Short mmCIF file of C-alpha atoms and ligand atoms in Angstrom, two decimals:
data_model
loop_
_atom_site.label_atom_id
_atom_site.label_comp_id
_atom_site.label_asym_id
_atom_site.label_seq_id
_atom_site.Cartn_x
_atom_site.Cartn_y
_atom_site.Cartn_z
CA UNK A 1 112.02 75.94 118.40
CA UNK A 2 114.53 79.19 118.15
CA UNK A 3 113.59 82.54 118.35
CA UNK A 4 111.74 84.16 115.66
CA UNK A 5 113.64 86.13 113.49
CA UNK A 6 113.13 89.27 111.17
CA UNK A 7 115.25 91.02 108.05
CA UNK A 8 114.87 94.53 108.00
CA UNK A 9 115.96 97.37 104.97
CA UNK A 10 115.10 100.15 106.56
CA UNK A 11 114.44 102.30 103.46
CA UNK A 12 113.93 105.90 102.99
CA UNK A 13 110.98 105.54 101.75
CA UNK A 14 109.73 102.00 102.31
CA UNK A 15 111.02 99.59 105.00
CA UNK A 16 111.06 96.26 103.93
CA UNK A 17 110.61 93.63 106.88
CA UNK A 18 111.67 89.63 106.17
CA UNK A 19 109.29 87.44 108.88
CA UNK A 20 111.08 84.13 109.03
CA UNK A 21 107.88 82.76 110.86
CA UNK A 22 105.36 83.58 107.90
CA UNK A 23 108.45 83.46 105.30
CA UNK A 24 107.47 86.37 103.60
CA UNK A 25 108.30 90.65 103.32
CA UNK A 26 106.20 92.90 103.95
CA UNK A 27 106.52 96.34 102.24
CA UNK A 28 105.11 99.17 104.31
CA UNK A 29 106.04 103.42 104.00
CA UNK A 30 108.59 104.42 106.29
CA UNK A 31 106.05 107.09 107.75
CA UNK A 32 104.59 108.36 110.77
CA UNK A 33 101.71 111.23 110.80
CA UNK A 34 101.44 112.59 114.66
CA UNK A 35 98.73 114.96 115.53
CA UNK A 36 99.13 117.96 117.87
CA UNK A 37 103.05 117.07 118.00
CA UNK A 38 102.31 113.99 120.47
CA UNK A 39 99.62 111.49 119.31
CA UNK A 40 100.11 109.09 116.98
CA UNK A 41 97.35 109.42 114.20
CA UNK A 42 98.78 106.92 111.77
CA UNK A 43 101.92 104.94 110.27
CA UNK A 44 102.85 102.99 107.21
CA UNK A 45 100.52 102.99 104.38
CA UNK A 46 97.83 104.79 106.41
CA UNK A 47 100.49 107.83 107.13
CA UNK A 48 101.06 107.59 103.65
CA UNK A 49 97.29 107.79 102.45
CA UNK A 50 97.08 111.09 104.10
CA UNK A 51 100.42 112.75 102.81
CA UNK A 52 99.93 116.24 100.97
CA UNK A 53 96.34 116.19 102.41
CA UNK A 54 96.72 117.10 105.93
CA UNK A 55 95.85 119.96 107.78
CA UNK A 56 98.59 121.52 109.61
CA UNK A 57 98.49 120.53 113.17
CA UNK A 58 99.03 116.86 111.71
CA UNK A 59 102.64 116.13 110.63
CA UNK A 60 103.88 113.78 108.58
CA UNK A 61 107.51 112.87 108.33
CA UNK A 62 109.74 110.02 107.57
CA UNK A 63 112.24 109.38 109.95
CA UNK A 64 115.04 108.53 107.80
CA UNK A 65 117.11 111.06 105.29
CA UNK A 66 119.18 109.93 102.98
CA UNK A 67 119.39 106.62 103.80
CA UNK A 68 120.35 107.04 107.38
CA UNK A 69 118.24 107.58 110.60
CA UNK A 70 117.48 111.04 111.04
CA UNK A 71 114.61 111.21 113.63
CA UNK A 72 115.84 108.68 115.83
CA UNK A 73 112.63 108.49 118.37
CA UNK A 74 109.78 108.37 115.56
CA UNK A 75 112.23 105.40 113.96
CA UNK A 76 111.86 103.53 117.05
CA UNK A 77 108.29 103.86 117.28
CA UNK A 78 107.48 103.05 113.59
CA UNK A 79 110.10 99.71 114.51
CA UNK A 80 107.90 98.79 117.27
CA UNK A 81 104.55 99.11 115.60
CA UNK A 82 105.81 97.30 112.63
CA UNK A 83 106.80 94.39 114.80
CA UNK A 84 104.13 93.96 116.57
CA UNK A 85 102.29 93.81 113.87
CA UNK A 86 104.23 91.15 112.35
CA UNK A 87 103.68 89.28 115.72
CA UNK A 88 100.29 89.75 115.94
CA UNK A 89 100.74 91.99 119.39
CA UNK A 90 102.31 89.31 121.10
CA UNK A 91 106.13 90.49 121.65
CA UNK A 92 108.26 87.60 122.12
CA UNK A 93 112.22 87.78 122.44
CA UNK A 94 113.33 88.15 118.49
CA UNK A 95 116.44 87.62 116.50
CA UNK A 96 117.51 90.74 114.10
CA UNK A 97 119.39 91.01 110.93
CA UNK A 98 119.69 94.72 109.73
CA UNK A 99 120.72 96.05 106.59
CA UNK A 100 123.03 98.92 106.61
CA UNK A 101 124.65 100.98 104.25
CA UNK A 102 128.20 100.96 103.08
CA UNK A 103 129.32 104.76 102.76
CA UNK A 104 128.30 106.13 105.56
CA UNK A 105 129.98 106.99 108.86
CA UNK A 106 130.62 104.33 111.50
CA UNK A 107 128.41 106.24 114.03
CA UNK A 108 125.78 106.11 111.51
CA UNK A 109 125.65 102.40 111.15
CA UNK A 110 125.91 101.59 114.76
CA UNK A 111 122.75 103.91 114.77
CA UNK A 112 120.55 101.16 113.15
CA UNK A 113 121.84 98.56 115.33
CA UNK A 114 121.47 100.97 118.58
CA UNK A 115 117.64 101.58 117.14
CA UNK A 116 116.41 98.07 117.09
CA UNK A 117 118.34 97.80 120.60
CA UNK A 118 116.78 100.40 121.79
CA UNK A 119 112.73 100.18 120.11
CA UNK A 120 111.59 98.27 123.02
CA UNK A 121 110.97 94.83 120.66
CA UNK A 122 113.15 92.54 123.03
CA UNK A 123 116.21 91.80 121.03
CA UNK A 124 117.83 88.63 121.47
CA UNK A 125 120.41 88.86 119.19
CA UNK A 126 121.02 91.86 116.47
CA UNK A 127 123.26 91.62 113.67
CA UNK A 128 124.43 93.93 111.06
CA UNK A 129 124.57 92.93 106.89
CA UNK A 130 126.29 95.02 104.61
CA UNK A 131 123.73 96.31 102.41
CA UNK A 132 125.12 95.57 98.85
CA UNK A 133 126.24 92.17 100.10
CA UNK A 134 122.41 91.13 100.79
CA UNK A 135 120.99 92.94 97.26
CA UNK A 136 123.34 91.46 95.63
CA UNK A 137 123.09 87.78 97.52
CA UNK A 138 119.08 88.94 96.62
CA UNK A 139 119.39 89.28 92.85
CA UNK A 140 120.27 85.94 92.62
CA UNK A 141 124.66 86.76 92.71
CA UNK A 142 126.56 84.13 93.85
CA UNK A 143 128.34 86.66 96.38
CA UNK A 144 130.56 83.89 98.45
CA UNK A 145 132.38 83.23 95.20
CA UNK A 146 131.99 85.89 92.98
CA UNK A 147 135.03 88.57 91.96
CA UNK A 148 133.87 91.93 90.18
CA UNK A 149 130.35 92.53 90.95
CA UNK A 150 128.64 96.13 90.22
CA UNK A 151 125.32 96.66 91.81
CA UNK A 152 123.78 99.65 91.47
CA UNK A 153 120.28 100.33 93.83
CA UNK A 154 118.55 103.43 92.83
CA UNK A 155 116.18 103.90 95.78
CA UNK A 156 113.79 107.03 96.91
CA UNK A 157 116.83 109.56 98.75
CA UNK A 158 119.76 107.61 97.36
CA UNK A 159 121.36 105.35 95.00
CA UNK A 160 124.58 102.84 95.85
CA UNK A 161 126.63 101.92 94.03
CA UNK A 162 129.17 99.24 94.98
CA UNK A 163 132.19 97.18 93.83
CA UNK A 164 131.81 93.25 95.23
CA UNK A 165 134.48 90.54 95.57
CA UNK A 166 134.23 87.43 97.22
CA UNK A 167 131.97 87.95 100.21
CA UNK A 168 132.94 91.63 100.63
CA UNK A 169 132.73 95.08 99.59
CA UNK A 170 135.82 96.72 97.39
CA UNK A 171 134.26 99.88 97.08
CA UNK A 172 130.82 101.50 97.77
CA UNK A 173 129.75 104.85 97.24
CA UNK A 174 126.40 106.53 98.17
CA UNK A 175 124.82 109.41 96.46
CA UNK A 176 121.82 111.48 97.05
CA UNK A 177 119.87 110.57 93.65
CA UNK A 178 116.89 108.99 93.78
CA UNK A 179 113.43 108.70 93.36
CA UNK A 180 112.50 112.03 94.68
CA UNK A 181 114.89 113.59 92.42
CA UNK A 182 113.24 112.32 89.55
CA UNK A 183 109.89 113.15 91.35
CA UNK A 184 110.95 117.08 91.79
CA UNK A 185 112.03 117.10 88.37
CA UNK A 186 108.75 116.41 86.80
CA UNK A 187 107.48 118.27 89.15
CA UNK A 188 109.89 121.37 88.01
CA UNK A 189 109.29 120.91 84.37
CA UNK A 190 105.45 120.94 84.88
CA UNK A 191 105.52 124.09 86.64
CA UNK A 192 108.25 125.36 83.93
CA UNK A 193 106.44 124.84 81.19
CA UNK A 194 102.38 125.15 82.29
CA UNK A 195 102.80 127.26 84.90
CA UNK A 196 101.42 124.25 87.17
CA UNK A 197 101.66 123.30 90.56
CA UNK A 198 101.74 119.14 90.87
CA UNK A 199 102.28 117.65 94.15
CA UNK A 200 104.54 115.03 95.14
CA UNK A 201 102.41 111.91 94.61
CA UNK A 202 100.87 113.46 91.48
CA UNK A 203 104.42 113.69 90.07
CA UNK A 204 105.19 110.04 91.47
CA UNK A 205 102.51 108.36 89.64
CA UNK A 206 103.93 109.90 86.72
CA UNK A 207 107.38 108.15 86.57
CA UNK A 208 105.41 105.04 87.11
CA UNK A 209 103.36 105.26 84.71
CA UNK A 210 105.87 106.73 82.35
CA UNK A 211 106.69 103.43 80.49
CA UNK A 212 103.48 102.19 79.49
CA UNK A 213 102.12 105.86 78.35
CA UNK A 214 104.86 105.62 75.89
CA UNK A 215 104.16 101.98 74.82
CA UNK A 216 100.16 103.54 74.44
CA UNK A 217 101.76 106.27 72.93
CA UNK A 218 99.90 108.58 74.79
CA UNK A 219 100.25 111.85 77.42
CA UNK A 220 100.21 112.35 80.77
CA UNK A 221 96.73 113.67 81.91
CA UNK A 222 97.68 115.66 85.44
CA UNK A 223 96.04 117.62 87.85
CA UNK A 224 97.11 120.82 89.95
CA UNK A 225 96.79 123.85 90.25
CA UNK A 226 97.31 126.87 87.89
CA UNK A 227 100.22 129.49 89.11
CA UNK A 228 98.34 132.19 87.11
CA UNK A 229 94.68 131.99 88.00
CA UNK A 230 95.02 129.63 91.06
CA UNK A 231 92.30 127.79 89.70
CA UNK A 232 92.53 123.57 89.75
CA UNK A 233 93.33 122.42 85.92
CA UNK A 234 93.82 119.10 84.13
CA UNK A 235 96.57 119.36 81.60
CA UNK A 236 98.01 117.05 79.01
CA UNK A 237 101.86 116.62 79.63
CA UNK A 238 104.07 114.85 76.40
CA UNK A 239 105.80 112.43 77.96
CA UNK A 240 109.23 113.36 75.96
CA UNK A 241 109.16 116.51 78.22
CA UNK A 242 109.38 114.15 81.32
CA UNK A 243 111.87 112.31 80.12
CA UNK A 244 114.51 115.22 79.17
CA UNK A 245 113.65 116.82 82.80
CA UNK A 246 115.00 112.85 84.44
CA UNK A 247 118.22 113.06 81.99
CA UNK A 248 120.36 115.26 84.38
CA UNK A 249 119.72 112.65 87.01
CA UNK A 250 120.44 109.57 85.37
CA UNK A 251 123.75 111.02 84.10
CA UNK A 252 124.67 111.93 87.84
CA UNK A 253 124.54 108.52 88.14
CA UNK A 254 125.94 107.17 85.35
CA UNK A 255 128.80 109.54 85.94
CA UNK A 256 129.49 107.87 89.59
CA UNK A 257 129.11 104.48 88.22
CA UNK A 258 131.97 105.14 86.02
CA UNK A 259 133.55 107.29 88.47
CA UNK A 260 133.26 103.97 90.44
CA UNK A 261 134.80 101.87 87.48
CA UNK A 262 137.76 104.04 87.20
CA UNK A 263 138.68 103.12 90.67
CA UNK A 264 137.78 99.31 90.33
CA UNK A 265 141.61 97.28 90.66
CA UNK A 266 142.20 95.73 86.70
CA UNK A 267 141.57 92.51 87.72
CA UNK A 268 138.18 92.77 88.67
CA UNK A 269 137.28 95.12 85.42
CA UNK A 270 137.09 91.68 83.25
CA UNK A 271 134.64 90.03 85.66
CA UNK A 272 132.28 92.75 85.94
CA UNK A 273 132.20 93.27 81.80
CA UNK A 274 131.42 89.63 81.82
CA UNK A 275 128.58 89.89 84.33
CA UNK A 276 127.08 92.73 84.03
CA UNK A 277 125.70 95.46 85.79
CA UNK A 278 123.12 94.42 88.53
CA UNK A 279 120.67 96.99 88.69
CA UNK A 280 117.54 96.98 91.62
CA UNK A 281 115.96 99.31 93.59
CA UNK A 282 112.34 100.49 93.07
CA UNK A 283 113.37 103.84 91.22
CA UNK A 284 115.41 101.95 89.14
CA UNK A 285 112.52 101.17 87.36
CA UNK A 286 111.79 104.17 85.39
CA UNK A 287 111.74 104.42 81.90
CA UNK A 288 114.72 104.41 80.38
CA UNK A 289 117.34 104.37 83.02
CA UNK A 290 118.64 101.04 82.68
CA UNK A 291 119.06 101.86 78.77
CA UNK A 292 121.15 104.96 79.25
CA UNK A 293 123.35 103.55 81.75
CA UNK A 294 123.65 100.32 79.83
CA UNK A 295 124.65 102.70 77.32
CA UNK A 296 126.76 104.89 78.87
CA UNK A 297 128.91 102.21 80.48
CA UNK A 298 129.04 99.60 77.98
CA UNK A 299 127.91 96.89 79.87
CA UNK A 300 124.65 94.48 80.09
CA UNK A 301 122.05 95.35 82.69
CA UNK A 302 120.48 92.93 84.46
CA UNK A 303 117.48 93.71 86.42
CA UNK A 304 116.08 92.63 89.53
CA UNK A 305 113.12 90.59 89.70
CA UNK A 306 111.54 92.06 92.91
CA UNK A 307 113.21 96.01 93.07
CA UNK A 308 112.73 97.08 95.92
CA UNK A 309 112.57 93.87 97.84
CA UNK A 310 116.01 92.52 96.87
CA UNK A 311 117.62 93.51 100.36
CA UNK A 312 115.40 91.89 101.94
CA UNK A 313 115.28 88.95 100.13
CA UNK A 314 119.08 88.57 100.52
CA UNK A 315 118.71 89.07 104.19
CA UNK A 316 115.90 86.15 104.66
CA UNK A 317 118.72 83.88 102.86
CA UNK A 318 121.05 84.83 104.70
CA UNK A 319 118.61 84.02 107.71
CA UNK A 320 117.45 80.78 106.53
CA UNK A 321 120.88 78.97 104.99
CA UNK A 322 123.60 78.44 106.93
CA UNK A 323 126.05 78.98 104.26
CA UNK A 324 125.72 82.75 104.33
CA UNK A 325 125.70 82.98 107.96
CA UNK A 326 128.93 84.59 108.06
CA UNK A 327 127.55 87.58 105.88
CA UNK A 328 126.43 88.84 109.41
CA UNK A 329 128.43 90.24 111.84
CA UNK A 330 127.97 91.73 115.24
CA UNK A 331 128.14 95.84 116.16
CA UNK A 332 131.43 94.62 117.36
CA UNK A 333 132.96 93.59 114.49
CA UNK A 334 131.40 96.86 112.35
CA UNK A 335 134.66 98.05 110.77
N1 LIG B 401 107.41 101.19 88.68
C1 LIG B 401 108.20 102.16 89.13
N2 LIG B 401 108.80 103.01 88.26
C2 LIG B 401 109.59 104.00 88.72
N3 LIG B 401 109.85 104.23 90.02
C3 LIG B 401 109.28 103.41 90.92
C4 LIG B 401 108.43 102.34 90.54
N4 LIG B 401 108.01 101.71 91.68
C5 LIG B 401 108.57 102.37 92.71
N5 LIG B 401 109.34 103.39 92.27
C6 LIG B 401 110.09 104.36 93.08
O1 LIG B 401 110.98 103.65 93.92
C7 LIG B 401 111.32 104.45 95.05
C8 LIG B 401 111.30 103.59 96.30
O2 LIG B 401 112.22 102.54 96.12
P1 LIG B 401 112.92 101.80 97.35
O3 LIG B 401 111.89 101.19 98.22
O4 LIG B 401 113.95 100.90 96.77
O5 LIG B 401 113.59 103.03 98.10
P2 LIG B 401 114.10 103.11 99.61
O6 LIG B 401 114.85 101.86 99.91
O7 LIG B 401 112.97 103.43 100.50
O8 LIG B 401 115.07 104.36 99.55
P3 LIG B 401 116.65 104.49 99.91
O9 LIG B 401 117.29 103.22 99.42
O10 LIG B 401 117.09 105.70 99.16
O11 LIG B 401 116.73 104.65 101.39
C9 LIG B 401 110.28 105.58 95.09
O12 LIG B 401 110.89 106.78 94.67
C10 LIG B 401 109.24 105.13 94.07
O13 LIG B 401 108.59 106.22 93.43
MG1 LIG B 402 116.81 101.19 99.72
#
């Protein structure tokens, strides 16, 4: 038998690793909480349990910004741990297919192949996949044959949007809208108009729950603390006020998308009316995104079945069928 091999979208916020062995992804935080500046207290989901509640000699950081490696040596020890998990501590040579992003600079995409390199999980082989190619390859896009493809992936620092044609990328463009916009937003608008002080994961669980409190027809019940009296409070927040405070973010968007469009060659325009726009990412999951862009650009939407593990899911096919193989490419061949 061959090596084993992993997928990995290294995500600002999650990172989303493709085991070939157990053929399945595993979702964990992109997180690491160190104590004291040197010891490693926890990572993934357990870093994550303790964000916002720490005391101050334990920090908590993720290592990526958006959407490229920022802290290069906490990266490569979240890599490592993840891995060995997945291996269950044994760390055999491995096989690596990376997603990295479009619109970025060329020494910031040989970064992520230089990190798994460099992690200490015995690379055999590492290759690089453009990271619209696999989402869209993910969502189900036939991306060998297709012409005039729009995906747009609305993740937690950043949202791409990109312009596919048989097997390749026309045009890409990353910008730094995302799911922590949306989060400081609410956040803003709270504070705004109760004078109250939400944190982050307070104002989180509010986009997510956004849709079905309007469905219930019902308010957001938050708690934080008062500005005035600096007393804790519950509050009831009308969900209408939410959604003006995400409207300035969802037009930045929609703005590049057709910004996008406008530079899109003719011939493709008639493909991508006909198919749509393919929309994933976990933030783009909030209420009533898909709507106003489907709105604002006159096309379809259609939505990803699995958000924010379409990357990945491209990636394993591209690992498993041989058709795709040449989706991959070596650091080599990055141009
Ligand atoms: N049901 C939901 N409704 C709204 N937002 C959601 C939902 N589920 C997850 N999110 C948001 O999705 C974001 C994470 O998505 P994703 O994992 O695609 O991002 P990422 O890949 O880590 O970020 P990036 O692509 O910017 O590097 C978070 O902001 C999270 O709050
Ligand atoms: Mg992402």
């Amino acid at each position: 038998m061959g090596n084993n091999t992993f997928g990995i979208d290294l995500g600002t916020s999650n990172i989303k690793i493709y085991n070939k062995a157990t053929d399945s992804i595993t979702v964990e935080k992109n997180l690491i909480a160190v104590e004291n500046k040197t010891s490693l207290l926890a990572y993934g989901n357990s870093a994550y349990d303790m964000y916002e509640k720490a005391p101050s000699n334990i920090k908590i950081s993720y290592p990526l910004s958006n959407g490229v490696i920022a802290d290069i040596e906490h990266m490569k020890n979240l890599v490592k741990l993840f891995i060995t998990d997945e291996m269950k501590g044994a760390l055999k040579p491995l096989d690596f297919y990376i997603a990295v992003p479009k619109d970025v600079t060329e020494v910031e995409r040989r970064a992520f192949h230089d990190l798994i390199r460099e992690s200490g999980v015995k690379a055999k082989k590492i290759m690089m996949v453009k990271k619209p190619v696999a989402d869209g390859l993910g969502m189900g896009v036939d991306v060998m044959n297709s012409q005039g493809v729009l995906v747009v992936n609305v993740g937690y620092d950043t949202t791409e949007i990109s312009i596919l044609s048989l097997k390749g990328i026309v045009i890409s463009k990353l910008i730094k809208v995302g799911g922590k916009k949306f989060d400081d937003a609410i956040r803003g608008v709270i504070r705004k108009e109760f004078s109250l002080l939400i944190g982050e994961k307070t104002a989180e669980n509010i986009k997510m729950s956004l849709k079905d409190l309007e469905k219930a027809g019902k308010d957001a019940v938050v708690y934080g603390r008062d500005i005035v009296t600096g007393l804790p409070v519950e509050r009831s927040i009308p969900t209408d006020l939410i959604d003006q405070s995400l409207i300035e973010y969802f037009d930045q968007i929609l703005d590049n998308i057709k910004a996008t469009l406008e530079r899109t060659p003719p011939e493709l325009a008639a493909d991508i009316y006909k198919h749509g726009l393919y929309l994933t990412g976990g933030a783009s999951q909030v209420c009533h995104l898909a709507q106003r862009l489907s709105n604002g650009v006159g096309l379809n939407v259609n939505l990803a079945e699995n958000p924010i593990g379409s990357v990945a899911l491209g990636l394993s096919k591209i690992i498993k069928d041989d058709q795709y193989k040449n989706l991959a490419y070596s650091v080599e061949e990055d141009v």
